[in-house]
Amino acid sequence: MDGLYLYCIREKTDDKKAFSTKGIDGENEVFIFGHRELEAVVSKVPLEEFASDKIQKSAREDLNWIKGKAVTHGRIIDEAMKMDDRFLSLIPMRFGIIFKDETGLKTSLDKNYPGIMEILERIRGKQEWGLKIYLENKEKFRDEIRRKNTLIKIKEAQISSLPEGAAYFMEEELEDIVSKEMNKELNNIAESIFKDLKEHAVDSVKCKILQRELTGKSETMVLNAAYLVSGEKIGDFKKGIEDLNQKIQMKGFSLRYSGPWPAYNFTSLEI
Amino acid sequence: MFIIDDILLAPLKGIIWIGEKINNVIEKEQSDEGLIKEKLMELQLRFELDEISEKEYEEKEKELLEQLDDIRKLRERED
């Protein structure tokens, strides 16, 4: 028996374009399941296979298995978002939601109808854009802090007047202060960048800062944010980012932005 | 200079980029360090798939980063 795997929910489009990515099982086609004013993007999955211990085990333990499935899941949502030259607003679903049959899917869509319509209403005509700020030149930034921070200057003056032995311990203390002041300043800068761009967006959210081990970059991530931007404001938003980029590059930071994405960070729907 | 098509730029809850990143790490290193990085990736993935809460994520991440730190210190001493 076949179940239905759900990728995302969007407003009715009557779009007849076929999906080029095969479903999560690697075989079945992705198709549109229309219900009321909604379209659910789904594909059939053999229930026996997906309920089997083997799959459950893979989903829990086999990183490569999850990896492949997660990429497929994301790719299909991406395809569902892009329609000719437009971007459709949709609610991306979390990974791994399977319905036993069409009735199950319909019941769930009915049950969640008001909530779904409300989210779709909120994100209609809007796009998610991501922004990541990295500290590119840590030394330059550190020097700047040392040069400008009053507290650090006072400490330095004290140290220079001390005998060598005592100065050694003060040096350690100073290092501590420098790194604390650096963190403080980094937070301030990240916060002000985050706020600056907010004015072009309808909604914004700070995401988790990713460790260097995850980003694979030597630079430190100082801000990871997502913005929900109205279609007509995209130009202003990008202009805002470019102005900002010029400003922060001089201070030793670099900036990456990307989009449009499905509104991953602005559409949480428990189904 | 903006690079828009960097896979890393995908939104945190986007679950798209992580797959590719995992592959890179696994293929490149199979050392202790690689293993921990792999665990970090897995943790990230679980978080993105909403399997664990942010609190759990942060606790486990801290643990793994400490382990990574220990391995690096040990290696410095050996060198």
Coordinates of C-alpha atoms in Angstrom, one line a residue:
Chain A
M1 CA 0.0 0.0 0.0
D2 CA 1.1 3.5 -0.8
G3 CA 1.2 6.5 1.5
L4 CA 1.7 10.2 0.7
Y5 CA 4.8 12.0 1.7
L6 CA 4.2 15.8 2.1
Y7 CA 6.8 18.3 1.1
C8 CA 5.0 21.7 1.3
I9 CA 1.7 23.4 1.1
R10 CA 1.0 26.4 -1.2
E11 CA -2.0 28.4 -2.4
K12 CA -3.9 27.0 -5.4
T13 CA -2.1 27.7 -8.6
D14 CA -3.4 25.2 -11.2
D15 CA 0.2 25.0 -12.3
K16 CA 0.5 21.9 -14.5
K17 CA 4.2 21.8 -14.8
A18 CA 5.7 18.4 -13.9
F19 CA 8.4 18.1 -11.2
S20 CA 11.8 17.1 -12.5
T21 CA 12.9 15.7 -9.1
K22 CA 11.7 12.2 -8.2
G23 CA 10.0 11.7 -4.8
I24 CA 11.7 10.9 -1.5
D25 CA 11.7 7.1 -2.4
G26 CA 13.7 7.8 -5.6
E27 CA 11.0 6.3 -7.8
N28 CA 7.6 7.9 -7.6
E29 CA 6.7 11.2 -9.3
V30 CA 6.0 14.3 -7.3
F31 CA 2.6 15.7 -7.9
I32 CA 0.1 18.3 -6.7
F33 CA -2.8 17.3 -4.5
G34 CA -5.4 20.0 -4.6
H35 CA -7.8 20.5 -1.7
R36 CA -10.1 23.6 -1.2
E37 CA -7.9 26.7 -1.8
L38 CA -4.7 24.7 -1.2
E39 CA -2.2 22.6 -3.0
A40 CA -0.2 20.0 -1.2
V41 CA 3.0 18.9 -2.9
V42 CA 3.3 15.2 -2.4
S43 CA 4.7 11.9 -3.7
K44 CA 3.7 8.3 -3.1
V45 CA 5.8 6.2 -0.8
P46 CA 5.4 2.5 -0.2
L47 CA 4.2 2.3 3.4
E48 CA 5.6 -1.1 4.1
E49 CA 9.0 0.0 3.1
F50 CA 8.9 3.3 5.0
A51 CA 7.5 1.7 8.2
S52 CA 10.1 -1.1 8.1
D53 CA 12.8 -1.4 10.8
K54 CA 15.4 -1.0 8.2
I55 CA 14.3 2.5 7.2
Q56 CA 13.6 3.6 10.7
K57 CA 17.1 2.5 11.6
S58 CA 18.6 4.3 8.6
A59 CA 16.7 7.5 9.4
R60 CA 18.1 7.4 12.9
E61 CA 21.7 6.2 12.3
D62 CA 22.8 6.4 8.7
L63 CA 24.0 9.9 8.1
N64 CA 24.4 9.3 4.4
W65 CA 20.8 8.0 4.1
I66 CA 19.4 11.1 5.9
K67 CA 21.7 13.3 3.8
G68 CA 20.3 12.0 0.5
K69 CA 16.7 12.2 1.7
A70 CA 17.1 15.7 3.2
V71 CA 18.6 17.0 -0.1
T72 CA 15.7 15.5 -2.1
H73 CA 13.2 17.0 0.4
G74 CA 14.8 20.5 0.0
R75 CA 15.1 20.3 -3.7
I76 CA 11.4 19.5 -4.2
I77 CA 10.3 22.4 -2.0
D78 CA 12.6 24.6 -4.1
E79 CA 11.0 23.4 -7.3
A80 CA 7.6 24.0 -5.9
M81 CA 8.6 27.6 -5.0
K82 CA 9.7 28.5 -8.5
M83 CA 7.0 29.0 -11.1
D84 CA 8.2 30.4 -14.5
D85 CA 9.4 33.8 -13.4
R86 CA 7.6 34.1 -10.1
F87 CA 8.3 32.9 -6.6
L88 CA 5.3 31.3 -4.9
S89 CA 4.7 31.7 -1.2
L90 CA 4.6 28.3 0.4
I91 CA 4.8 26.5 3.7
P92 CA 7.8 24.1 3.7
M93 CA 7.0 21.1 5.8
R94 CA 9.4 19.4 8.2
F95 CA 11.2 16.3 7.0
G96 CA 9.4 13.0 7.3
I97 CA 5.6 13.6 7.3
I98 CA 3.8 10.7 5.7
F99 CA 0.0 10.2 5.4
K100 CA -1.5 6.8 5.1
D101 CA -3.8 7.8 2.3
E102 CA -5.6 10.7 0.6
T103 CA -8.2 10.8 3.3
G104 CA -5.6 11.3 6.0
L105 CA -4.0 14.2 4.1
K106 CA -7.4 15.8 3.5
T107 CA -8.5 15.5 7.1
S108 CA -5.2 17.1 8.2
L109 CA -5.6 19.9 5.7
D110 CA -9.1 20.5 6.9
K111 CA -8.2 20.4 10.5
N112 CA -5.3 22.9 10.0
Y113 CA -7.1 25.0 7.3
P114 CA -7.4 28.3 9.3
G115 CA -3.8 28.1 10.5
I116 CA -2.5 27.3 7.0
M117 CA -4.5 30.1 5.4
E118 CA -3.3 32.5 8.0
I119 CA 0.4 31.7 7.4
L120 CA 0.0 31.8 3.6
E121 CA -1.7 35.2 4.0
R122 CA 1.1 36.5 6.1
I123 CA 3.9 35.4 3.6
R124 CA 2.1 36.1 0.4
G125 CA 4.3 38.0 -2.1
K126 CA 7.2 37.8 0.3
Q127 CA 10.6 36.0 0.2
E128 CA 13.0 34.9 2.8
W129 CA 16.6 36.2 2.5
G130 CA 19.5 35.0 4.6
L131 CA 22.4 37.1 5.8
K132 CA 25.6 35.9 7.4
I133 CA 28.3 38.2 8.7
Y134 CA 31.9 36.9 9.3
L135 CA 34.8 38.4 11.0
E136 CA 37.4 38.2 8.3
N137 CA 40.4 39.8 9.9
K138 CA 40.5 39.1 13.6
E139 CA 43.9 40.8 14.1
K140 CA 42.8 44.0 12.5
F141 CA 39.7 44.0 14.7
R142 CA 41.7 43.3 17.8
D143 CA 44.2 46.1 17.1
E144 CA 41.3 48.5 16.6
I145 CA 39.8 47.5 19.9
R146 CA 43.1 47.9 21.7
R147 CA 43.6 51.3 20.1
K148 CA 40.2 52.7 20.9
N149 CA 39.0 51.1 24.2
T150 CA 39.6 53.4 27.2
L151 CA 39.5 50.6 29.7
I152 CA 42.3 48.8 27.8
K153 CA 44.3 51.9 27.4
I154 CA 44.3 52.6 31.1
K155 CA 45.4 49.0 31.8
E156 CA 48.2 49.3 29.3
A157 CA 49.4 52.5 30.9
Q158 CA 49.4 50.8 34.3
I159 CA 51.4 47.9 33.0
S160 CA 54.1 50.0 31.4
S161 CA 54.8 51.6 34.8
L162 CA 55.1 48.2 36.6
P163 CA 58.2 46.1 37.2
E164 CA 58.6 43.1 34.9
G165 CA 57.3 40.4 37.3
A166 CA 54.1 42.2 38.2
A167 CA 53.6 43.3 34.6
Y168 CA 53.5 39.6 33.6
F169 CA 50.3 38.9 35.6
M170 CA 48.7 42.2 34.5
E171 CA 49.4 41.2 30.9
E172 CA 47.3 38.1 31.3
E173 CA 44.5 40.1 32.9
L174 CA 44.8 42.5 30.0
E175 CA 44.4 39.7 27.5
D176 CA 41.2 38.7 29.2
I177 CA 39.8 42.2 29.1
V178 CA 40.7 42.5 25.4
S179 CA 38.9 39.3 24.5
K180 CA 35.9 40.3 26.5
E181 CA 35.8 43.8 24.9
M182 CA 36.1 42.2 21.5
N183 CA 33.1 40.0 22.2
K184 CA 31.1 42.9 23.4
E185 CA 32.0 45.0 20.4
L186 CA 31.2 42.0 18.0
N187 CA 27.8 41.7 19.6
N188 CA 27.2 45.4 19.2
I189 CA 28.1 45.3 15.6
A190 CA 26.0 42.2 14.8
E191 CA 23.1 43.8 16.6
S192 CA 23.3 47.0 14.8
I193 CA 23.6 45.3 11.4
F194 CA 20.7 43.1 12.2
K195 CA 18.6 46.2 13.1
D196 CA 19.7 48.2 10.2
L197 CA 18.3 45.7 7.7
K198 CA 15.1 45.2 9.6
E199 CA 13.6 48.4 8.3
H200 CA 13.4 46.9 4.8
A201 CA 11.8 43.7 6.1
V202 CA 8.3 42.6 7.4
D203 CA 9.8 40.2 9.8
S204 CA 13.3 39.1 10.9
V205 CA 14.8 36.5 13.0
K206 CA 18.3 35.7 14.4
C207 CA 19.5 32.2 13.7
K208 CA 22.0 30.1 15.4
I209 CA 25.6 31.1 14.9
L210 CA 27.4 28.2 13.3
Q211 CA 30.7 26.9 14.6
R212 CA 33.7 27.1 12.3
E213 CA 33.8 23.3 12.2
L214 CA 30.4 23.4 10.5
T215 CA 31.0 26.3 8.2
G216 CA 34.4 25.0 7.1
K217 CA 35.6 28.6 7.1
S218 CA 38.4 30.0 9.1
E219 CA 36.4 33.2 9.7
T220 CA 34.2 33.5 12.8
M221 CA 30.5 33.9 12.1
V222 CA 29.1 36.8 14.0
L223 CA 25.6 37.1 12.7
N224 CA 23.3 34.6 11.1
A225 CA 19.9 36.1 10.3
A226 CA 16.9 35.7 8.2
Y227 CA 14.6 38.3 6.8
L228 CA 11.1 38.1 5.3
V229 CA 11.0 40.8 2.6
S230 CA 8.1 42.0 0.5
G231 CA 8.5 41.6 -3.3
E232 CA 8.5 45.3 -3.9
K233 CA 11.1 45.9 -1.2
I234 CA 13.7 43.5 -2.5
G235 CA 15.5 46.2 -4.3
D236 CA 15.7 48.4 -1.2
F237 CA 16.8 45.4 0.9
K238 CA 19.6 44.5 -1.5
K239 CA 20.7 48.1 -1.7
G240 CA 20.8 48.2 2.1
I241 CA 23.0 45.2 2.2
E242 CA 25.4 46.6 -0.4
D243 CA 25.7 49.9 1.6
L244 CA 26.3 47.9 4.7
N245 CA 28.9 45.7 3.0
Q246 CA 31.0 48.7 2.1
K247 CA 30.8 50.0 5.6
I248 CA 31.8 46.8 7.4
Q249 CA 34.4 45.6 5.0
M250 CA 36.7 48.4 6.2
K251 CA 36.3 47.1 9.7
G252 CA 37.5 43.6 8.7
F253 CA 34.1 41.9 8.2
S254 CA 32.7 40.1 5.3
L255 CA 29.1 39.5 4.4
R256 CA 27.2 36.9 2.5
Y257 CA 23.5 37.0 1.6
S258 CA 21.3 34.7 -0.2
G259 CA 17.8 34.2 -1.4
P260 CA 15.0 33.9 -2.2
W261 CA 14.3 30.9 0.0
P262 CA 11.0 29.4 0.9
A263 CA 10.0 31.0 4.2
Y264 CA 11.7 28.3 6.3
N265 CA 12.2 30.6 9.3
F266 CA 8.8 32.3 9.3
T267 CA 6.3 29.4 8.8
S268 CA 6.2 26.9 11.6
L269 CA 3.3 24.6 11.2
E270 CA 2.7 21.5 13.3
I271 CA 0.6 19.2 11.3
Chain B
M1 CA 31.9 40.8 -3.9
F2 CA 28.9 38.6 -3.2
I3 CA 28.8 34.9 -3.8
I4 CA 25.1 34.0 -4.0
D5 CA 25.3 30.3 -4.9
D6 CA 27.2 29.2 -1.9
I7 CA 25.5 26.1 -0.5
L8 CA 26.4 27.3 3.0
L9 CA 24.1 30.2 2.7
A10 CA 21.0 28.1 2.9
P11 CA 18.7 29.1 5.8
L12 CA 19.3 27.3 9.1
K13 CA 16.1 25.5 9.0
G14 CA 16.6 24.9 5.3
I15 CA 18.0 21.4 5.6
I16 CA 19.5 21.7 2.1
W17 CA 23.1 22.6 2.6
I18 CA 24.0 20.2 5.4
G19 CA 23.9 17.1 3.2
E20 CA 26.6 18.4 0.9
K21 CA 28.7 19.6 3.8
I22 CA 28.5 16.2 5.5
N23 CA 29.8 14.5 2.4
N24 CA 32.8 16.8 2.2
V25 CA 33.8 16.2 5.8
I26 CA 33.4 12.4 5.7
E27 CA 35.3 12.0 2.5
K28 CA 38.2 14.3 3.6
E29 CA 38.9 13.1 7.1
Q30 CA 38.5 9.9 9.0
S31 CA 40.6 11.0 12.0
D32 CA 39.3 11.5 15.5
E33 CA 38.8 15.1 14.6
G34 CA 36.9 14.2 11.5
L35 CA 34.7 12.0 13.5
I36 CA 33.7 14.7 15.9
K37 CA 33.1 17.1 13.0
E38 CA 30.8 14.5 11.6
K39 CA 29.0 14.3 14.9
L40 CA 28.6 18.1 14.8
M41 CA 27.1 17.9 11.4
E42 CA 24.8 15.2 12.5
L43 CA 23.7 17.3 15.4
Q44 CA 23.1 20.2 13.2
L45 CA 21.1 18.1 10.8
R46 CA 19.0 16.7 13.7
F47 CA 18.3 20.2 14.8
E48 CA 17.3 21.3 11.4
L49 CA 15.0 18.3 11.0
D50 CA 13.4 19.4 14.3
E51 CA 14.4 16.2 16.0
I52 CA 16.1 17.9 18.9
S53 CA 15.4 21.2 20.7
E54 CA 17.8 24.2 20.6
K55 CA 18.7 23.6 24.2
E56 CA 19.7 20.0 23.5
Y57 CA 21.6 21.2 20.4
E58 CA 23.6 23.7 22.5
E59 CA 24.4 21.2 25.2
K60 CA 25.6 18.6 22.9
E61 CA 27.4 21.1 20.7
K62 CA 29.3 22.4 23.7
E63 CA 30.3 18.8 24.6
L64 CA 31.6 18.0 21.2
L65 CA 33.5 21.3 20.9
E66 CA 35.2 20.5 24.2
Q67 CA 36.2 17.1 22.9
L68 CA 37.5 18.7 19.7
D69 CA 39.5 21.1 21.8
D70 CA 41.0 18.2 23.8
I71 CA 42.1 16.4 20.7
R72 CA 43.8 19.5 19.3
K73 CA 45.6 20.2 22.5
L74 CA 46.8 16.6 22.7
R75 CA 48.1 16.8 19.1
E76 CA 49.9 20.1 19.8
R77 CA 51.7 18.4 22.7
E78 CA 52.7 15.4 20.4
D79 CA 54.1 17.8 17.8

